[in-house]
Short mmCIF file of C-alpha atoms in Angstrom, two decimals:
data_model
loop_
_atom_site.label_atom_id
_atom_site.label_comp_id
_atom_site.label_asym_id
_atom_site.label_seq_id
_atom_site.Cartn_x
_atom_site.Cartn_y
_atom_site.Cartn_z
CA MET A 1 123.22 194.84 200.16
CA LEU A 2 119.82 196.43 200.32
CA LYS A 3 116.84 194.84 198.71
CA LEU A 4 114.31 197.39 197.50
CA THR A 5 111.64 195.49 195.64
CA PRO A 6 111.37 191.76 194.92
CA ASN A 7 113.50 192.15 191.82
CA LEU A 8 115.66 195.22 192.36
CA ARG A 9 118.62 195.51 194.64
CA LEU A 10 120.68 198.57 195.52
CA LEU A 11 124.39 197.99 195.26
CA SER A 12 125.71 200.61 197.63
CA LYS A 13 123.92 201.89 200.71
CA HIS A 14 125.21 205.41 200.66
CA ASP A 15 125.17 206.44 197.03
CA ALA A 16 121.83 206.22 195.26
CA THR A 17 122.20 209.22 192.99
CA ASN A 18 121.61 207.41 189.72
CA PHE A 19 120.04 204.22 188.50
CA THR A 20 123.28 202.51 187.66
CA LYS A 21 123.48 201.64 191.35
CA PHE A 22 120.68 199.13 190.97
CA GLU A 23 121.02 195.56 189.90
CA SER A 24 118.20 193.33 188.86
CA VAL A 25 117.73 190.10 190.76
CA ARG A 26 117.06 187.35 188.32
CA PHE A 27 115.32 184.84 190.51
CA ARG A 28 112.77 185.63 193.14
CA ARG A 29 112.67 183.27 196.08
CA ARG A 30 109.33 181.55 196.13
CA LYS A 31 107.93 178.25 197.25
CA PRO A 32 107.89 175.72 194.42
CA ILE A 33 104.49 174.82 193.04
CA SER A 34 105.15 171.15 193.68
CA LEU A 35 104.71 171.72 197.41
CA GLY A 36 100.99 172.22 196.84
CA THR A 37 98.54 174.19 198.93
CA ALA A 38 99.42 174.70 202.58
CA LYS A 39 97.44 172.63 205.09
CA SER A 40 95.99 175.69 206.77
CA LYS A 41 94.83 177.14 203.44
CA LEU A 42 93.56 173.93 201.93
CA PHE A 43 89.87 174.47 202.66
CA LYS A 44 89.86 178.22 202.53
CA ILE A 45 87.43 179.56 199.96
CA PRO A 46 88.11 183.15 199.05
CA PRO A 47 84.96 185.25 198.70
CA ARG A 48 83.89 185.89 195.13
CA PRO A 49 84.75 189.37 193.94
CA SER A 50 81.57 191.34 193.61
CA GLN A 51 80.99 194.39 191.52
CA SER A 52 77.97 196.58 191.71
CA GLU A 53 75.88 197.07 188.61
CA GLU A 54 76.57 200.80 188.55
CA GLU A 55 80.31 200.34 188.78
CA LYS A 56 80.20 197.72 186.06
CA LEU A 57 78.27 199.99 183.73
CA GLU A 58 80.59 202.90 184.40
CA LEU A 59 83.67 200.79 183.70
CA GLN A 60 82.05 199.46 180.58
CA ARG A 61 81.34 202.99 179.39
CA LEU A 62 84.91 204.11 180.05
CA HIS A 63 86.28 201.07 178.30
CA ASN A 64 84.05 201.60 175.28
CA ASN A 65 85.12 205.22 175.07
CA TYR A 66 88.74 204.22 175.27
CA ARG A 67 88.35 201.66 172.52
CA THR A 68 86.51 204.05 170.22
CA GLN A 69 89.12 206.74 170.69
CA MET A 70 92.02 204.38 170.15
CA LYS A 71 90.40 202.90 167.08
CA SER A 72 89.86 206.28 165.50
CA LEU A 73 93.41 207.33 166.36
CA ARG A 74 94.81 204.15 164.87
CA TYR A 75 92.75 204.63 161.74
CA TYR A 76 93.91 208.24 161.52
CA PHE A 77 97.55 207.22 161.66
CA ILE A 78 97.05 204.44 159.15
CA VAL A 79 95.35 206.70 156.65
CA ASN A 80 97.81 209.54 157.04
CA HIS A 81 101.08 207.72 157.40
CA SER A 82 100.76 204.32 155.81
CA ALA A 83 102.63 203.84 152.55
CA GLU A 84 99.91 201.47 151.41
CA PHE A 85 97.28 204.19 151.57
CA ALA A 86 99.55 206.80 150.08
CA GLU A 87 99.84 204.67 147.00
CA ALA A 88 96.11 204.11 146.71
CA SER A 89 95.29 207.80 146.98
CA GLU A 90 94.93 208.19 143.25
CA ASP A 91 91.77 209.38 141.60
CA PRO A 92 88.92 207.06 142.64
CA GLU A 93 87.03 207.78 139.41
CA GLU A 94 90.01 206.74 137.37
CA SER A 95 90.65 203.57 139.37
CA ARG A 96 86.98 202.68 139.10
CA ARG A 97 87.09 203.11 135.34
CA VAL A 98 90.22 200.96 135.03
CA PHE A 99 88.62 198.28 137.18
CA GLU A 100 85.43 198.26 135.13
CA GLU A 101 87.31 197.99 131.87
CA ASP A 102 89.35 195.13 133.20
CA LEU A 103 86.23 193.42 134.53
CA LYS A 104 84.53 193.79 131.16
CA ARG A 105 87.46 192.23 129.36
CA CYS A 106 87.70 189.31 131.81
CA THR A 107 83.94 188.78 131.78
CA SER A 108 83.89 188.51 128.01
CA ILE A 109 86.67 185.90 128.10
CA ASN A 110 84.85 184.03 130.82
CA GLU A 111 81.54 184.16 128.99
CA LYS A 112 83.12 182.54 125.96
CA TRP A 113 84.53 179.83 128.16
CA ASN A 114 81.20 179.30 129.89
CA GLU A 115 79.44 179.09 126.53
CA LYS A 116 81.86 176.39 125.46
CA GLN A 117 81.30 174.63 128.76
CA ARG A 118 77.55 174.76 128.22
CA GLU A 119 77.91 173.08 124.83
CA ILE A 120 80.16 170.38 126.27
CA ARG A 121 77.77 169.74 129.10
CA GLU A 122 74.67 169.60 126.94
CA LYS A 123 76.38 167.22 124.56
CA ALA A 124 77.46 164.98 127.42
CA ILE A 125 74.03 165.05 129.00
CA SER A 126 72.20 164.21 125.76
CA LYS A 127 74.64 161.36 125.14
CA GLN A 128 74.09 160.11 128.64
CA GLN A 129 70.35 160.29 128.12
CA GLU A 130 70.55 158.25 124.91
CA ASN A 131 72.64 155.65 126.67
CA ASP A 132 70.16 155.54 129.51
CA ILE A 133 67.26 155.01 127.09
CA ILE A 134 69.09 152.18 125.31
CA ALA A 135 69.95 150.57 128.63
CA ALA A 136 66.34 150.87 129.79
CA LEU A 137 65.02 149.28 126.59
CA GLU A 138 67.47 146.43 126.94
CA LYS A 139 66.33 145.93 130.47
CA VAL A 140 62.69 145.82 129.37
CA GLU A 141 63.52 143.22 126.74
CA LEU A 142 65.36 141.12 129.26
CA GLU A 143 62.48 141.36 131.67
CA LYS A 144 59.99 140.30 128.97
CA LYS A 145 62.15 137.32 128.07
CA LYS A 146 62.36 136.32 131.70
CA ILE A 147 58.56 136.47 132.12
CA LYS A 148 58.07 134.43 128.97
CA GLU A 149 60.46 131.74 130.17
CA MET A 150 58.79 131.64 133.52
CA LYS A 151 55.36 131.21 131.91
CA GLU A 152 56.65 128.37 129.77
CA ASN A 153 58.05 126.63 132.83
CA ILE A 154 54.72 126.95 134.59
CA GLU A 155 52.89 125.59 131.57
CA GLU A 156 55.22 122.63 131.53
CA ILE A 157 54.57 121.88 135.19
CA VAL A 158 50.81 122.15 134.69
CA ARG A 159 50.94 119.82 131.69
CA LYS A 160 52.88 117.21 133.64
CA GLU A 161 50.48 117.44 136.55
CA LYS A 162 47.52 117.01 134.23
CA GLU A 163 49.05 113.85 132.80
CA GLN A 164 49.68 112.46 136.24
CA SER A 165 46.20 113.37 137.46
CA LYS A 166 44.81 110.44 135.46
CA THR A 167 46.29 108.00 138.02
CA PHE A 168 45.21 110.04 141.08
CA ILE A 169 42.94 108.43 143.67
CA THR A 170 39.67 110.35 143.84
CA ALA A 171 36.44 110.01 145.81
CA GLU A 172 34.99 107.79 143.06
CA ASN A 173 37.70 105.20 142.85
CA ILE A 174 38.93 105.27 146.45
CA ASP A 175 37.14 102.05 147.40
CA ALA A 176 38.63 100.16 144.49
CA ALA A 177 42.07 101.49 145.34
CA ILE A 178 41.75 100.42 148.97
CA GLU A 179 40.60 97.00 147.96
CA GLN A 180 43.42 96.59 145.55
CA ALA A 181 45.95 97.73 148.16
CA LEU A 182 44.60 95.28 150.72
CA ALA A 183 44.57 92.49 148.18
CA ASN A 184 48.18 93.07 147.21
CA PRO A 185 50.36 93.69 150.29
CA VAL A 186 53.86 94.75 149.43
CA ASP A 187 56.90 93.66 151.32
CA TYR A 188 59.94 95.97 151.05
CA ASN A 189 62.24 93.84 153.19
CA PHE A 190 65.41 92.58 151.64
CA ALA A 191 68.57 90.77 152.56
CA LEU A 192 72.15 91.37 151.52
CA ILE A 193 74.50 88.52 150.80
CA SER A 194 78.26 88.68 151.09
CA SER A 195 78.75 89.27 147.38
CA GLY A 196 76.63 92.44 147.71
CA GLU A 197 73.60 91.07 145.95
CA LYS A 198 70.22 92.26 147.14
CA ILE A 199 67.57 89.62 147.71
CA LEU A 200 64.20 91.34 147.81
CA GLY A 201 61.12 90.48 149.85
CA ARG A 202 59.74 87.41 151.51
CA ASP A 203 56.28 86.85 150.12
CA ASN A 204 55.40 89.67 147.83
CA ILE A 205 58.30 91.14 146.00
CA PRO A 206 57.65 94.69 144.69
CA GLY A 207 58.38 95.23 141.04
CA ARG A 208 58.08 91.60 140.11
CA ASP A 209 54.53 91.96 139.02
CA LYS A 210 53.59 95.45 138.06
CA ASN A 211 49.92 94.73 137.90
CA LYS A 212 49.81 93.58 141.50
CA ALA A 213 51.66 96.43 143.25
CA SER A 214 52.27 99.87 141.86
CA MET A 215 55.11 102.05 143.19
CA ASN A 216 52.87 105.08 142.83
CA GLN A 217 50.67 103.94 145.60
CA MET B 1 100.42 168.04 161.84
CA PRO B 2 103.80 166.36 161.50
CA PHE B 3 105.47 167.15 158.25
CA MET B 4 105.45 163.88 156.32
CA ILE B 5 102.04 162.62 157.38
CA GLY B 6 98.94 162.75 155.21
CA ARG B 7 98.32 162.66 151.48
CA ALA B 8 100.85 164.46 149.28
CA PRO B 9 102.74 166.32 152.04
CA ILE B 10 104.64 168.17 149.31
CA ARG B 11 101.63 170.50 149.23
CA ARG B 12 102.78 171.91 152.57
CA THR B 13 106.36 172.73 151.56
CA ILE B 14 107.30 176.39 151.17
CA LYS B 15 108.87 175.68 147.80
CA TYR B 16 105.64 174.23 146.44
CA LEU B 17 103.46 176.96 147.93
CA GLU B 18 105.63 179.71 146.57
CA ALA B 19 105.57 178.20 143.09
CA GLY B 20 101.89 179.15 142.74
CA LYS B 21 101.18 181.34 139.74
CA LEU B 22 97.73 182.66 140.63
CA VAL B 23 97.73 186.00 142.47
CA LEU B 24 94.15 187.24 142.60
CA LYS B 25 93.18 190.80 141.81
CA ASP B 26 92.96 193.17 144.77
CA LYS B 27 89.22 193.60 144.45
CA ILE B 28 88.48 189.89 144.84
CA LYS B 29 87.63 189.09 148.43
CA ILE B 30 85.95 185.67 148.41
CA VAL B 31 86.36 182.61 146.24
CA THR B 32 84.02 179.65 146.50
CA VAL B 33 84.49 176.29 144.81
CA ASN B 34 81.49 174.01 144.34
CA TYR B 35 82.12 170.40 143.42
CA ASN B 36 81.27 166.80 144.21
CA THR B 37 83.72 164.30 145.62
CA TYR B 38 82.51 161.67 143.11
CA GLY B 39 81.77 161.64 139.39
CA GLN B 40 84.15 161.83 136.45
CA THR B 41 83.02 165.33 135.43
CA HIS B 42 83.95 166.69 138.88
CA ARG B 43 87.34 165.02 138.93
CA GLY B 44 89.25 167.99 137.52
CA THR B 45 87.78 170.40 140.06
CA TYR B 46 88.46 167.93 142.86
CA ASP B 47 92.11 167.69 141.80
CA PHE B 48 92.26 171.46 141.40
CA VAL B 49 91.17 171.88 145.01
CA PHE B 50 93.59 169.20 146.15
CA TRP B 51 96.66 170.49 144.33
CA TYR B 52 96.23 174.21 143.66
CA LEU B 53 94.09 175.59 146.48
CA PRO B 54 96.97 175.53 149.02
CA GLN B 55 99.09 177.57 146.61
CA ILE B 56 96.28 180.04 145.95
CA GLN B 57 95.60 180.53 149.65
CA TYR B 58 99.30 180.97 150.33
CA LYS B 59 99.64 183.58 147.63
CA ASN B 60 96.40 185.35 148.65
CA PRO B 61 96.23 185.35 152.45
CA GLN B 62 93.65 188.16 152.48
CA VAL B 63 91.15 186.21 150.36
CA GLN B 64 88.57 183.93 151.92
CA ILE B 65 88.38 180.64 150.08
CA ALA B 66 85.48 178.26 150.73
CA THR B 67 84.82 174.83 149.24
CA LEU B 68 81.25 173.55 149.09
CA LYS B 69 81.16 169.82 148.57
CA ASN B 70 78.42 167.55 147.26
CA MET B 71 75.83 170.29 146.88
CA THR B 72 75.82 170.82 143.13
CA PRO B 73 75.04 168.82 139.99
CA THR B 74 77.79 170.59 138.04
CA PRO B 75 81.08 172.02 139.37
CA PHE B 76 81.87 175.73 139.31
CA VAL B 77 84.07 178.41 140.86
CA ARG B 78 82.66 181.75 141.93
CA CYS B 79 84.67 184.88 142.75
CA PHE B 80 83.17 187.80 144.66
CA TYR B 81 84.48 191.32 144.16
CA ASP B 82 84.30 193.91 146.93
CA THR B 83 82.22 196.08 144.60
CA GLY B 84 79.45 193.47 144.55
CA GLU B 85 80.23 191.93 141.17
CA GLN B 86 80.62 188.20 140.73
CA MET B 87 82.51 186.01 138.31
CA LEU B 88 81.09 182.54 137.78
CA ILE B 89 83.39 180.04 136.12
CA ASP B 90 82.00 176.74 134.88
CA THR B 91 84.50 173.91 135.40
CA TYR B 92 82.47 170.99 134.07
CA ASP B 93 84.65 168.12 132.85
CA ARG B 94 87.87 170.17 132.76
CA SER B 95 91.29 169.13 134.02
CA LYS B 96 92.91 170.94 136.92
CA GLU B 97 95.50 172.57 134.65
CA GLU B 98 92.84 173.96 132.31
CA ILE B 99 90.91 175.40 135.25
CA TYR B 100 94.07 176.90 136.74
CA ASP B 101 95.15 178.53 133.49
CA HIS B 102 91.70 179.95 132.89
CA LEU B 103 91.55 181.38 136.42
CA ILE B 104 94.93 183.04 135.95
CA GLN B 105 93.63 184.60 132.78
CA VAL B 106 90.33 185.76 134.21
CA VAL B 107 90.75 186.61 137.90
CA GLY B 108 94.53 186.68 138.32
CA LYS B 109 96.80 189.68 138.10
CA THR B 110 98.50 189.95 134.74
CA LYS B 111 102.21 189.35 134.36
CA ASP B 112 102.91 193.05 133.76
CA VAL B 113 101.09 194.09 136.92
CA LEU B 114 102.94 191.48 138.97
CA GLU B 115 106.30 192.61 137.63
CA ALA B 116 105.49 196.26 138.27
CA GLU B 117 104.44 195.42 141.83
CA ALA B 118 107.63 193.46 142.44
CA ILE B 119 109.73 196.39 141.24
CA ALA B 120 107.77 198.85 143.38
CA LYS B 121 108.26 196.62 146.40
CA GLU B 122 111.98 196.42 145.83
CA LYS B 123 112.30 200.16 145.46
CA LYS B 124 110.68 200.74 148.82
CA ASP B 125 113.57 199.00 150.57
CA ASN B 126 116.28 201.47 151.40
CA PRO B 127 119.65 199.70 151.32
CA ALA B 128 120.69 201.65 154.40
CA ASN B 129 117.88 200.08 156.46
CA PHE B 130 118.65 197.26 158.81
CA GLY B 131 116.52 195.02 160.98
CA LYS B 132 113.77 192.49 160.38
CA GLY B 133 112.78 192.09 156.72
CA CYS B 134 115.73 194.12 155.46
CA GLU B 135 118.85 193.06 153.70
CA ARG B 136 120.87 192.94 156.87
CA HIS B 137 119.77 192.02 160.34
CA CYS B 138 122.06 194.39 162.25
CA ILE B 139 124.32 197.36 161.55
CA CYS B 140 127.19 195.33 162.98
CA GLU B 141 127.26 193.34 159.77
CA ILE B 142 128.87 196.32 157.99
CA PRO B 143 132.66 196.33 158.16
CA GLY B 144 134.01 199.14 160.28
CA GLN B 145 130.91 199.38 162.49
CA LEU B 146 130.85 198.49 166.16
CA PRO B 147 130.20 194.80 166.73
CA CYS B 148 127.15 193.75 168.76
CA PRO B 149 127.89 193.80 172.51
CA GLY B 150 126.30 190.36 172.74
CA ILE B 151 129.00 188.95 170.47
CA CYS B 152 131.97 191.07 171.41
CA PRO B 153 131.74 193.02 174.70
CA VAL B 154 132.40 196.73 174.56
CA PRO B 155 135.40 198.08 176.51
CA LYS B 156 134.83 198.30 180.22
CA GLU B 157 135.41 202.02 180.36
CA TRP B 158 132.39 202.45 178.10
CA ARG B 159 130.08 200.48 180.32
CA GLY B 160 128.04 202.22 183.02
CA LYS B 161 128.44 199.33 185.37
CA TYR B 162 132.16 200.01 185.61
CA LYS B 163 132.11 203.72 184.76
CA TYR B 164 129.82 204.87 187.60
CA ASN B 165 130.30 202.27 190.27
CA LYS B 166 134.07 202.33 190.19
CA ILE B 167 134.36 198.57 190.38
CA VAL B 168 137.99 197.70 190.16
CA GLU B 169 139.01 194.18 189.20
#
């Protein structure tokens, strides 16, 4: 059998009068891709195809021409033969009038709706504003109350401190205080007995005589 | 995206998409929806986008639909006509059904127009036509016509392979 091209084969050698003598070959013999690049071709870098500027421009021009022509042809066929366009070829004035009437009708419906929407929104916003004002006033009240409480607390602390300041040791009575402390040594030692009782001090037991040793010192 | 993954995959079923009622007028080319993804007053518009936008886009493949999120204090829908007109629809604090019904009324084709279009479309189909999109896929489906050679081979004497090459089996 004679092989003509990679995918056509002539069935009989002697009679090639018509194309029924050919048979298509379904699979072309070819190396599988899994074999990879041949060793001898592994590092071969084919030169980059170069195109001169002139040639490029010329091809571009031809291509542009082709596209323009095809586009106009396509448009011509669409306009002249398309059923869609045939239907729409009614009077443009008339269709415009119908459209405008329809638009007017829809716009009036929509305007009513939008008006209603505006009322709803304004109502909601004013209500929200009122709520916000009430909330803000409440917050102010709360804040005032807090400040008042804080001031009272501070006053209380100051009052207590003032009371205590009477027993403070100052530059005037420091000598007397030292003398008194030296005269009355305090012994904080204590012993525990097995019953858990606490036996305080050896010589000077704190708390026994309040005049002699004050816990504040 | 696999079929059953994501929120409310029913939105992607043909049955759901085809059930949409809103077919926009021919002159409407762009629809934009402005809304926020938070806030109770935007909830209806949010749901409208979630549930009805797929249907609208399916029914109006030639219309560009854009959603603009978190850019507005109050939600609205805007439709642009190819003649330059606009239709602005306020959707503040409305449920998705209310918005949908209002849109059908304002920017959708009326029932009469839709019915007339359906009839016109049907009439265009010649019952004698066959092929893609017609009533029958192939002429072989008619009783008395030649069956497709792919299903039932034609007699050998009719086939060029045997007729011209004189292959004898």
